[in-house]
Coordinates of N, CA, C and O in Angstrom, one line a residue:
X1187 N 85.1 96.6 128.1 CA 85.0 96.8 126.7 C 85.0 95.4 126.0 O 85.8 94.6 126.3
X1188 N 84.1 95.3 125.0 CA 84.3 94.0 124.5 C 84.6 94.2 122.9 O 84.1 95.2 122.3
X1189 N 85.2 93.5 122.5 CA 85.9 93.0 121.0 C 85.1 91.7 120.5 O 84.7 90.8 121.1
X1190 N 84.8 92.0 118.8 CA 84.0 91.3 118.1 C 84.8 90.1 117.7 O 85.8 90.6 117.2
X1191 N 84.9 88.9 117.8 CA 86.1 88.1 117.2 C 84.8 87.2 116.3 O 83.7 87.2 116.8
X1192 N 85.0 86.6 115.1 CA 84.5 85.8 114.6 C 85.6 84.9 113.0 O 86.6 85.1 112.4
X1193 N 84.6 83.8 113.0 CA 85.2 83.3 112.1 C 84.2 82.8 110.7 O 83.1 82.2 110.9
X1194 N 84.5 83.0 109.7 CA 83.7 82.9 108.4 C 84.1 81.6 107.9 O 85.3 81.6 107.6
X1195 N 83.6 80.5 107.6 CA 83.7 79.3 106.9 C 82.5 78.9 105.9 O 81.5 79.5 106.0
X1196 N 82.7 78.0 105.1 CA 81.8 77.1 104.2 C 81.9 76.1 104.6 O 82.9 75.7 105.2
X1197 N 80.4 75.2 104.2 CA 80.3 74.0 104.3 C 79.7 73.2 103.3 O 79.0 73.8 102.4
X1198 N 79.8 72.1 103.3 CA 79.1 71.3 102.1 C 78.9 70.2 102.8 O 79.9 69.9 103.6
X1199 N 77.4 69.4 102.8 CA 77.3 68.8 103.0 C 78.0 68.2 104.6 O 78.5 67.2 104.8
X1200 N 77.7 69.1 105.3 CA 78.3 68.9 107.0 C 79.3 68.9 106.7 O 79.6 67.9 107.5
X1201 N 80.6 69.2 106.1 CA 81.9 69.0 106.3 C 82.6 70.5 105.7 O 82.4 70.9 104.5
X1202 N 83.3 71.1 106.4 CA 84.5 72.1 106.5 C 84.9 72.2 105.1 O 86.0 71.6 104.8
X1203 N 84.2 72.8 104.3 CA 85.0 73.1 103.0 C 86.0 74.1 102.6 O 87.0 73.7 101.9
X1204 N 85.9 75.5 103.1 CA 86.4 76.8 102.5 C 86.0 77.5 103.7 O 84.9 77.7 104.2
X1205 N 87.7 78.1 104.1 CA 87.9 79.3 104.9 C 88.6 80.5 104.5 O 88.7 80.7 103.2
X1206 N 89.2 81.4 105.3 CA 90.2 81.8 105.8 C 91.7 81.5 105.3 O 92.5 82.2 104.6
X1207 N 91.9 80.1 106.2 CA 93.1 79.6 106.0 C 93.4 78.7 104.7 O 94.5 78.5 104.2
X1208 N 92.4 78.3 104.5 CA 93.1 78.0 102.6 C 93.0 78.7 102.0 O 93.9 78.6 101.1
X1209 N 91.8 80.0 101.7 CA 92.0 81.1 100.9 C 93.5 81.9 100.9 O 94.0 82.5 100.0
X1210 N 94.1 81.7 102.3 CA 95.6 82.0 102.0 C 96.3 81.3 101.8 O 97.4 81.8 101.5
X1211 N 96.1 80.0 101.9 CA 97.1 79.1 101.5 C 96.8 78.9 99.9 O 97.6 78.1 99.3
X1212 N 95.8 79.3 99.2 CA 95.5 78.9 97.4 C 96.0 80.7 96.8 O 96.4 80.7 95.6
X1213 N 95.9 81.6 97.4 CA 96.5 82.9 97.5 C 97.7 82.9 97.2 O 98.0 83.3 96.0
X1214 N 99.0 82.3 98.2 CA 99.8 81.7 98.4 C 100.9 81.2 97.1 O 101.9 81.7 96.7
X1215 N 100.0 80.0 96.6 CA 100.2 79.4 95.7 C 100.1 80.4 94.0 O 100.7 80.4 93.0
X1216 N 99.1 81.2 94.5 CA 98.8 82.2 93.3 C 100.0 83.2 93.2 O 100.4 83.6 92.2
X1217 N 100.3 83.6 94.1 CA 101.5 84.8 93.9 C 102.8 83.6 94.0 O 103.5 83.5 93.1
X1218 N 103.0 82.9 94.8 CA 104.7 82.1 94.4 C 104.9 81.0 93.7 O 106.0 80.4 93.6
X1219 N 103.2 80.6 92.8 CA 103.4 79.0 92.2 C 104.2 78.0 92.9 O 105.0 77.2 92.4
X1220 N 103.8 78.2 93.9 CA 104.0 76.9 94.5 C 103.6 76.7 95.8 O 103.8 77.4 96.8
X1221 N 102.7 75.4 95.8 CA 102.4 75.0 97.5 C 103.3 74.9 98.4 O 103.3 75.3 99.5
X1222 N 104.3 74.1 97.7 CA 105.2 74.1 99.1 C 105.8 75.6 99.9 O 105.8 75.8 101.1
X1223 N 106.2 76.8 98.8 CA 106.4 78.1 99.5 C 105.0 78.4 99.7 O 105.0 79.5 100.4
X1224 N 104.4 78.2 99.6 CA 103.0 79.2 100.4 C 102.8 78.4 101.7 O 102.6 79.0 102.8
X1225 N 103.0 77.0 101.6 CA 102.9 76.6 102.8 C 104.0 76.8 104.0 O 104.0 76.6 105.2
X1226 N 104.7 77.1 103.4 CA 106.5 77.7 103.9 C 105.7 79.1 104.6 O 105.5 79.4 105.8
X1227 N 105.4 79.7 103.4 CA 105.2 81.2 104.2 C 103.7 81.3 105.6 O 103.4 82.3 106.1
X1228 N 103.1 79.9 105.9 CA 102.1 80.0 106.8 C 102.4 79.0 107.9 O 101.4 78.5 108.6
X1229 N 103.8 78.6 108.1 CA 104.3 77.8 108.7 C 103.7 76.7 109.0 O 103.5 76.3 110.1
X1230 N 103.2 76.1 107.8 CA 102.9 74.6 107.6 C 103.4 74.1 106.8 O 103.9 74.6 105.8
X1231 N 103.4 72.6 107.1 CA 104.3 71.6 106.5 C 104.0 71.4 105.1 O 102.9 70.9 104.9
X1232 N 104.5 71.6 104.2 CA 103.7 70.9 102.5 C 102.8 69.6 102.9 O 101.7 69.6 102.4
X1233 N 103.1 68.6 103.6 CA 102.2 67.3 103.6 C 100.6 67.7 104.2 O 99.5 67.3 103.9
X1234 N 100.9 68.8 105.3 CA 99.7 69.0 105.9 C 98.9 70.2 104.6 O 97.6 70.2 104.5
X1235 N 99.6 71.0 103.8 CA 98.9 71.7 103.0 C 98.3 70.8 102.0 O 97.1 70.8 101.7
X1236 N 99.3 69.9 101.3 CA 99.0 68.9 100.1 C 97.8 67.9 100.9 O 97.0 67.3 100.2
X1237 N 97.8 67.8 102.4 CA 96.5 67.1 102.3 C 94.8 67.8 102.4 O 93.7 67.4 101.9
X1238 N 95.3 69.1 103.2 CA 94.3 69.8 103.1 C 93.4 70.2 102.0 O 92.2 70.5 102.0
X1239 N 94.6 70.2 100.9 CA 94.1 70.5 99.5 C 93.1 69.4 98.7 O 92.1 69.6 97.9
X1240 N 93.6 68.2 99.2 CA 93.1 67.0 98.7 C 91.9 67.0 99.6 O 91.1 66.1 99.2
X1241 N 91.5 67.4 100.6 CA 90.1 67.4 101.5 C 89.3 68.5 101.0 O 88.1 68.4 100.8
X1242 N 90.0 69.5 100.8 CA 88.7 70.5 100.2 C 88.4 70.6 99.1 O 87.5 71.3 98.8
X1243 N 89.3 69.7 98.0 CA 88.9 69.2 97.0 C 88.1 68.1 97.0 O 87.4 67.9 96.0
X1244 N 87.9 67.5 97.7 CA 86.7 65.8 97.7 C 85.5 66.3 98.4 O 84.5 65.7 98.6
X1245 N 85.9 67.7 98.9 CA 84.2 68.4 99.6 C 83.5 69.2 98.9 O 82.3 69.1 98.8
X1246 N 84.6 70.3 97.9 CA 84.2 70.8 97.0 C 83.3 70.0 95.7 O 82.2 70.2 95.2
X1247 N 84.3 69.2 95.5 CA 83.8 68.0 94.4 C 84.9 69.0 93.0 O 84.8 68.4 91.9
X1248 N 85.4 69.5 92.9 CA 86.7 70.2 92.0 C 87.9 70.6 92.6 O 88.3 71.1 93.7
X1249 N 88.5 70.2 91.5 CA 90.2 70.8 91.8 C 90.5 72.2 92.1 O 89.7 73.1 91.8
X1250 N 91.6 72.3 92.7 CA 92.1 73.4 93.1 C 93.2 73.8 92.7 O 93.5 75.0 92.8
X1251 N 93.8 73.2 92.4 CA 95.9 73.3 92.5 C 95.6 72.3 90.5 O 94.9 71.3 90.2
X1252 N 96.3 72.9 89.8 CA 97.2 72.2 89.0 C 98.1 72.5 89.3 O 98.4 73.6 89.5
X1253 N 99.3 70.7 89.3 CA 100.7 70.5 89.6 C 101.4 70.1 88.3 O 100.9 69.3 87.5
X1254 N 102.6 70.9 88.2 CA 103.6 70.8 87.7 C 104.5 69.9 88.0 O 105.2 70.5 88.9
X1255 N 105.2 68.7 87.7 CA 106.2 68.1 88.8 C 107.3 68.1 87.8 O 107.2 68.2 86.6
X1256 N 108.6 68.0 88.9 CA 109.8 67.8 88.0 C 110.1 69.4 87.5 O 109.6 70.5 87.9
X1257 N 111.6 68.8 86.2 CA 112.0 69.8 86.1 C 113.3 70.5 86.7 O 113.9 69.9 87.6
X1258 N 113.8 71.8 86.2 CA 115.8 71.5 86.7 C 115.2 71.8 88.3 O 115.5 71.1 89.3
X1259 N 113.9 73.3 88.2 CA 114.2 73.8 89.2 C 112.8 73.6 90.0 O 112.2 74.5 90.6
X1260 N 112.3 72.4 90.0 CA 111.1 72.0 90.4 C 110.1 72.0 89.9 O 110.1 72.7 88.9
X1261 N 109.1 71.3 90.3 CA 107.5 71.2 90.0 C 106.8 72.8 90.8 O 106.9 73.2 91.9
X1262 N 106.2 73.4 89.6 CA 105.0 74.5 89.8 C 103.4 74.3 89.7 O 102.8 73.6 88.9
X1263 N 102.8 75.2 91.0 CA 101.3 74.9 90.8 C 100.9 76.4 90.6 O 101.4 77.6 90.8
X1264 N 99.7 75.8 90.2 CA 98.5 77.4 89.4 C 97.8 76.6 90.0 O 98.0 75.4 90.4
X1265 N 96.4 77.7 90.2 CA 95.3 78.0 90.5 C 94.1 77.4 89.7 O 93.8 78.3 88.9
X1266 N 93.1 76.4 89.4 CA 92.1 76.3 88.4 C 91.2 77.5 89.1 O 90.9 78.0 90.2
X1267 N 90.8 77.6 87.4 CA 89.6 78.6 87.5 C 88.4 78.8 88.3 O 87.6 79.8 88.4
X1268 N 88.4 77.4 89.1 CA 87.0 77.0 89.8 C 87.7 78.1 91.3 O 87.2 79.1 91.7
X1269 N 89.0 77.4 91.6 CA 90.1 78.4 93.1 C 89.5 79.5 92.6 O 88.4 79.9 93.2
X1270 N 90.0 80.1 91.6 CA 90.6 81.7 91.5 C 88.7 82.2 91.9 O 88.5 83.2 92.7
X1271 N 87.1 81.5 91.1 CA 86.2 81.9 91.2 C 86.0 81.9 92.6 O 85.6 83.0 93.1
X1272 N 86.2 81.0 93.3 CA 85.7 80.8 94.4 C 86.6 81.2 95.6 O 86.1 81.0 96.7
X1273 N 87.9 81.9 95.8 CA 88.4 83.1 95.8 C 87.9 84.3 96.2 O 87.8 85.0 97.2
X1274 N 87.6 84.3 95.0 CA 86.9 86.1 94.7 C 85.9 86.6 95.6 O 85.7 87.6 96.3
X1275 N 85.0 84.8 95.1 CA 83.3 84.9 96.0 C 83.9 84.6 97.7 O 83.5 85.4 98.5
X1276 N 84.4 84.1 98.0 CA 84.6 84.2 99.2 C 85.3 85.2 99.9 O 84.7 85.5 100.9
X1277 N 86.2 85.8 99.7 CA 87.1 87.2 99.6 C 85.6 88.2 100.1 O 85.2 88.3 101.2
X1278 N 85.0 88.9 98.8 CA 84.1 89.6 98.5 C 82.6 89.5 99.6 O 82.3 90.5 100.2
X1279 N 82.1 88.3 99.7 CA 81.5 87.6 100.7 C 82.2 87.9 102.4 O 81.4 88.2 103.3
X1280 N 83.6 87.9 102.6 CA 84.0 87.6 103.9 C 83.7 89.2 104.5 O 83.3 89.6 105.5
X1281 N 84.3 90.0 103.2 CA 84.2 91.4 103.2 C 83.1 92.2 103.6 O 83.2 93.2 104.4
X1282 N 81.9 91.8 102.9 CA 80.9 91.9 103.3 C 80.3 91.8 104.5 O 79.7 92.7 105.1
X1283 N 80.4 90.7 104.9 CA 79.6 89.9 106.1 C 80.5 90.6 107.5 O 80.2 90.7 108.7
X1284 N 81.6 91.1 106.8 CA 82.8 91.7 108.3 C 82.1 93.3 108.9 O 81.8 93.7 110.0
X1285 N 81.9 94.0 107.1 CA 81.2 95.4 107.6 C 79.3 95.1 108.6 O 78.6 95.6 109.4
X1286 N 79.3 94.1 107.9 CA 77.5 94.0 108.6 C 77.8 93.4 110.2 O 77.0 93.7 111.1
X1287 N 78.6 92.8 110.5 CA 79.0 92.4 111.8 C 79.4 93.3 112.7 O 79.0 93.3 113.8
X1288 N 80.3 94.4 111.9 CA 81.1 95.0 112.5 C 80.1 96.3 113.0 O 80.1 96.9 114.1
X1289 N 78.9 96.8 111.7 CA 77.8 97.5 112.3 C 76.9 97.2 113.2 O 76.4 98.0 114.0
X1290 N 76.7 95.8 113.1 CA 75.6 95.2 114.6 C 76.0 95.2 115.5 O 75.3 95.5 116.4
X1291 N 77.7 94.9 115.9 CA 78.7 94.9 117.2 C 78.3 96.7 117.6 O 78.1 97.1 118.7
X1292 N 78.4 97.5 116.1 CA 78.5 98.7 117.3 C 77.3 99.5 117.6 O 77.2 100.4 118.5
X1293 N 76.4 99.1 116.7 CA 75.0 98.9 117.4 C 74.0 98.7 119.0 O 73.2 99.3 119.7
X1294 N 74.6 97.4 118.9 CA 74.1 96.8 120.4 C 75.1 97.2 121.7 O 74.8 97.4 122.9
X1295 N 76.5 97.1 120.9 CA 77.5 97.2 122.3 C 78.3 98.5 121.9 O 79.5 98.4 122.1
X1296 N 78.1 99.5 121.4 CA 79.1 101.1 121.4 C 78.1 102.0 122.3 O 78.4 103.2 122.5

């Protein structure tokens, strides 16, 4: 019996822009305002999230994260509007592309 496994990414310009795993790590950030707990809750390091961020921002060519710093009880981040769009479209997109996969897998191999 065989199992469909795949993976959905973007690219720009030959380089790894938008997946999977930063849609939950910018997710993340959207329900706990904060990178460091989103990156807490995907058992990565904040430095490895905070660089990630800064790479798919210089591929994208837009921000992703506004930071808050400081403060009694720390620095908070939100989401720019460009994340939350490109989110949606990717979310919506991943969704898609899963049901049409998942009909050609049972197509050829059910």
């Amino acid at each position: 019996m065989y199992h469909l496994r795949q993976k959905i990414w973007l690219e720009k310009n030959g380089v790894k822009a938008f997946g999977k795993g930063p849609a939950e790590l910018l997710e993340g950030v959207r329900r706990t305002g904060s990178l460091s707990d989103s990156a807490k809750s995907m058992n990565m390091s904040y430095n490895k999230a905070y660089n990630l961020i800064k790479e798919l921002e210089k591929a994208l060519g837009f921000q992703l994260i506004i930071a808050q710093k400081g403060g009694v009880k720390g620095g908070s981040s939100e989401l720019t509007a460009e994340a939350e769009a490109l989110i949606e479209k990717y979310r919506a997109f991943e969704t898609e592309a899963e049901a049409c996969l998942h009909n050609l897998f049972k197509n050829h191999f059910d």
